[in-house]
Amino acid sequence: MAVLKVKFTKTKRDKLAQVLWILNWISVVTGAILFSLGLFLKVEINKRGELMAERDIQYVPNMLIAVGLIACAINFLGGKICYDCVDTTKFLRWKLIMLPYIICTFFFTFCVLVGALMCYSMRGELEESLNLGLTDAIRFYKDTDTPGRCFLKRTVDLLQIHFQCCGNNGYRDWFQIQWISNRYLDMSEKEVIDRLRSNVEGKYLMDGVPFSCCNINSPRPCIQQQITNNSAHFNYEHQTEELNLWMKGCRQALLEYYTHIMQSIGLAVLITWLFELSVLTGVRYLQTSLENVLRQGDPNSESDGWLLENSFMETARTNLNIIKSLGKNNHIHTSNNGDPNINVPSTSKAHYGPDNVPPKQITEGS
Amino acid sequence: MVVMKMKFPFEKRVKLAQGLWLLSWCATVAGATTFTLGCVLKTELRRRAEVMDNTDVHIVPNTLMIVGLASLGINYFASKICQDALDAGRFPRWKNFLKPYFAVSCFFTVLMLLAVIMSYAMKGSLESSLKVGLRNGIRFYKDTDTPGRCFQKQNIDRLQMEFQCCGNNDFRDWFEVQWISNRYLDFSTKEVKDRVKSNVDGRYLVDGVPFSCCNPSSPRPCIQYKLTNNSAHYNYEYQTEELNIYLRGCREALVNYYMSLMNTIGAGVLSIFILQGSVLVSLRFLQTAMEAVAGKENTEIETEGYLLEKGVKDTIMEVRSTVWDVVYSQMSPSF
């Protein structure tokens, strides 16, 4: 009892082959698009590489790139096969390859689906990576004289300006670290000495933020220093002031940005997966109907096409038996003391040449 | 005296027609490119329209757009003419069309060259427009509560951050203007009162700049206020300090940006002009060569092609008298 049997006339088979040829080429294009999306994501992640701690997030763009390339290759081959399937003689060339090709494509569609799901699951790791990376970046903001961290200040400033954010969670992150280097602090001044003494670690902490936190939409000139001191500035209340600095934290801003990219990419991958599935189904129908045509002998007759010859359970059982017997062929049979030539009954008919005449018996004295 | 006479055997005529057909399609694409370049330039100029005083410089992109559209039409007709040129039956119907066609095409081709020249020549006008516009922008920076100037602060801040510049000529322009609104000044404090009294106009002037002048590449946190006071900051000398704030003036930055854009576009349009000119010259040769074939029985004879039948001076006088006759005949019925 075949699964989803469909009758195919000759014209229907030809049309199916042509449609599949077009679909395969469209899938090649979508594979190329997938490849470029993976490349784009890799570039975007590497651009902000300084702000991310070491985490395993490179696997998502790498997988997308690999899936894109494999999709291009598989669908290119599929296009060639479908193009040749219109002609029954050319189909014979591909007959042996088609079943392995279909099995490979079936497993490949699984990979595509996994790729799509990974896009959505990357968010958690990315958030953690950004959290640690940004904390370190803010801590090393002042170290513009340390090799390896010279440009961290510039990177953080440009990040805060471009993404319109301040600090890790909010602007208060800047209050907890010393972001002004000791090189620019006058250690002989009383104010500096007081501040350094006021905390255990001897850090110069202040309720001020760098200039890159300033909001350009503010109607008044930016207030960067003594942010929490209402009396230091005229007509200013820091609890209600929203336009002075960027209120969003940079981790949230970056996360939103990357989530947006990955959602678009995930959507594209899902659409590719649907395409691949439909191409796979079509190729399977084409293969089975062409094989049935060859079995019947007449290339112009009607034939049946199906997804599976027997029901799902039977096919699974047969395949398991095949896999088991593949394993058994490697074992030595121990029933005849290991010698396979003992007691093999001759059940085959003797073959006496082209005219099949048994030889004359040689008798004595002839 | 004929200008640039050339002999055209039959094969050469055929090759000329085929080459011209291909060339005219290339020129059509080039015309579309010219139009796009004009659009791009106009968009870029409009983006910074708030810091420009007048729109005189917009004549360059407008001309480019007009020329681009015109060359699409010119080259479309050129391809059609050369398709019909080798067919002796179809070519004569273009006869009356060709003289005005060449006049219009020459006019627009010359206009293309004028656009290129203007793109180099408008630098002075652009610079003076930016000078006035930026000066006003800086003067009205504080007026975020005045309708019509609400977004001046935002625009200037964004401009200074994007183009990495400060002020009009340089950062000292901010010292001469009150850029902190009176709404945020506490007039009861002595410091504010002293500053306001210290100048004739009663303005609150500081030797400080807005935060958008700060350079992110500076190794130290940005010093915005008391810029000229070395003792106000530790280890600071404003005469030698180069990385703290942007030293370039915004006028210079914007002029450089727009001139490089217009120079690139000008170079591209110049090559398109040469292409268009060659299309017209080839078409003229084809036309004169085919006209000599008209009426003859053997269409495969060798003919001569030329640019102008008479010399340059005679042709100009003839054109002038034709135009005058046309204008006179249009005017006289009105009497």
Short mmCIF file of N, CA and C in Angstrom, two decimals, chain A residues 38 157 183 195 205 233 257 268 364:
data_model
loop_
_atom_site.label_atom_id
_atom_site.label_comp_id
_atom_site.label_asym_id
_atom_site.label_seq_id
_atom_site.Cartn_x
_atom_site.Cartn_y
_atom_site.Cartn_z
N GLY A 38 24.55 34.76 5.71
CA GLY A 38 25.48 34.23 6.71
C GLY A 38 26.75 35.06 6.76
N ASP A 157 32.92 55.07 22.66
CA ASP A 157 32.30 56.36 22.34
C ASP A 157 31.49 56.27 21.06
N ARG A 183 46.37 59.73 34.72
CA ARG A 183 47.30 60.65 34.06
C ARG A 183 46.72 62.06 33.99
N ARG A 195 38.11 62.27 46.98
CA ARG A 195 37.36 61.26 46.23
C ARG A 195 38.06 59.91 46.28
N LEU A 205 35.84 57.95 41.66
CA LEU A 205 34.48 57.75 41.17
C LEU A 205 33.73 59.07 41.19
N HIS A 233 22.85 72.44 38.97
CA HIS A 233 22.43 73.00 37.69
C HIS A 233 21.11 73.72 37.85
N TYR A 257 19.39 45.10 18.06
CA TYR A 257 19.91 45.18 16.70
C TYR A 257 20.18 43.80 16.12
N ALA A 268 14.10 34.06 6.33
CA ALA A 268 14.61 33.67 5.01
C ALA A 268 14.95 32.19 4.99
N GLU A 364 33.52 -47.73 -23.27
CA GLU A 364 34.72 -48.52 -23.56
C GLU A 364 34.63 -49.10 -24.97
#
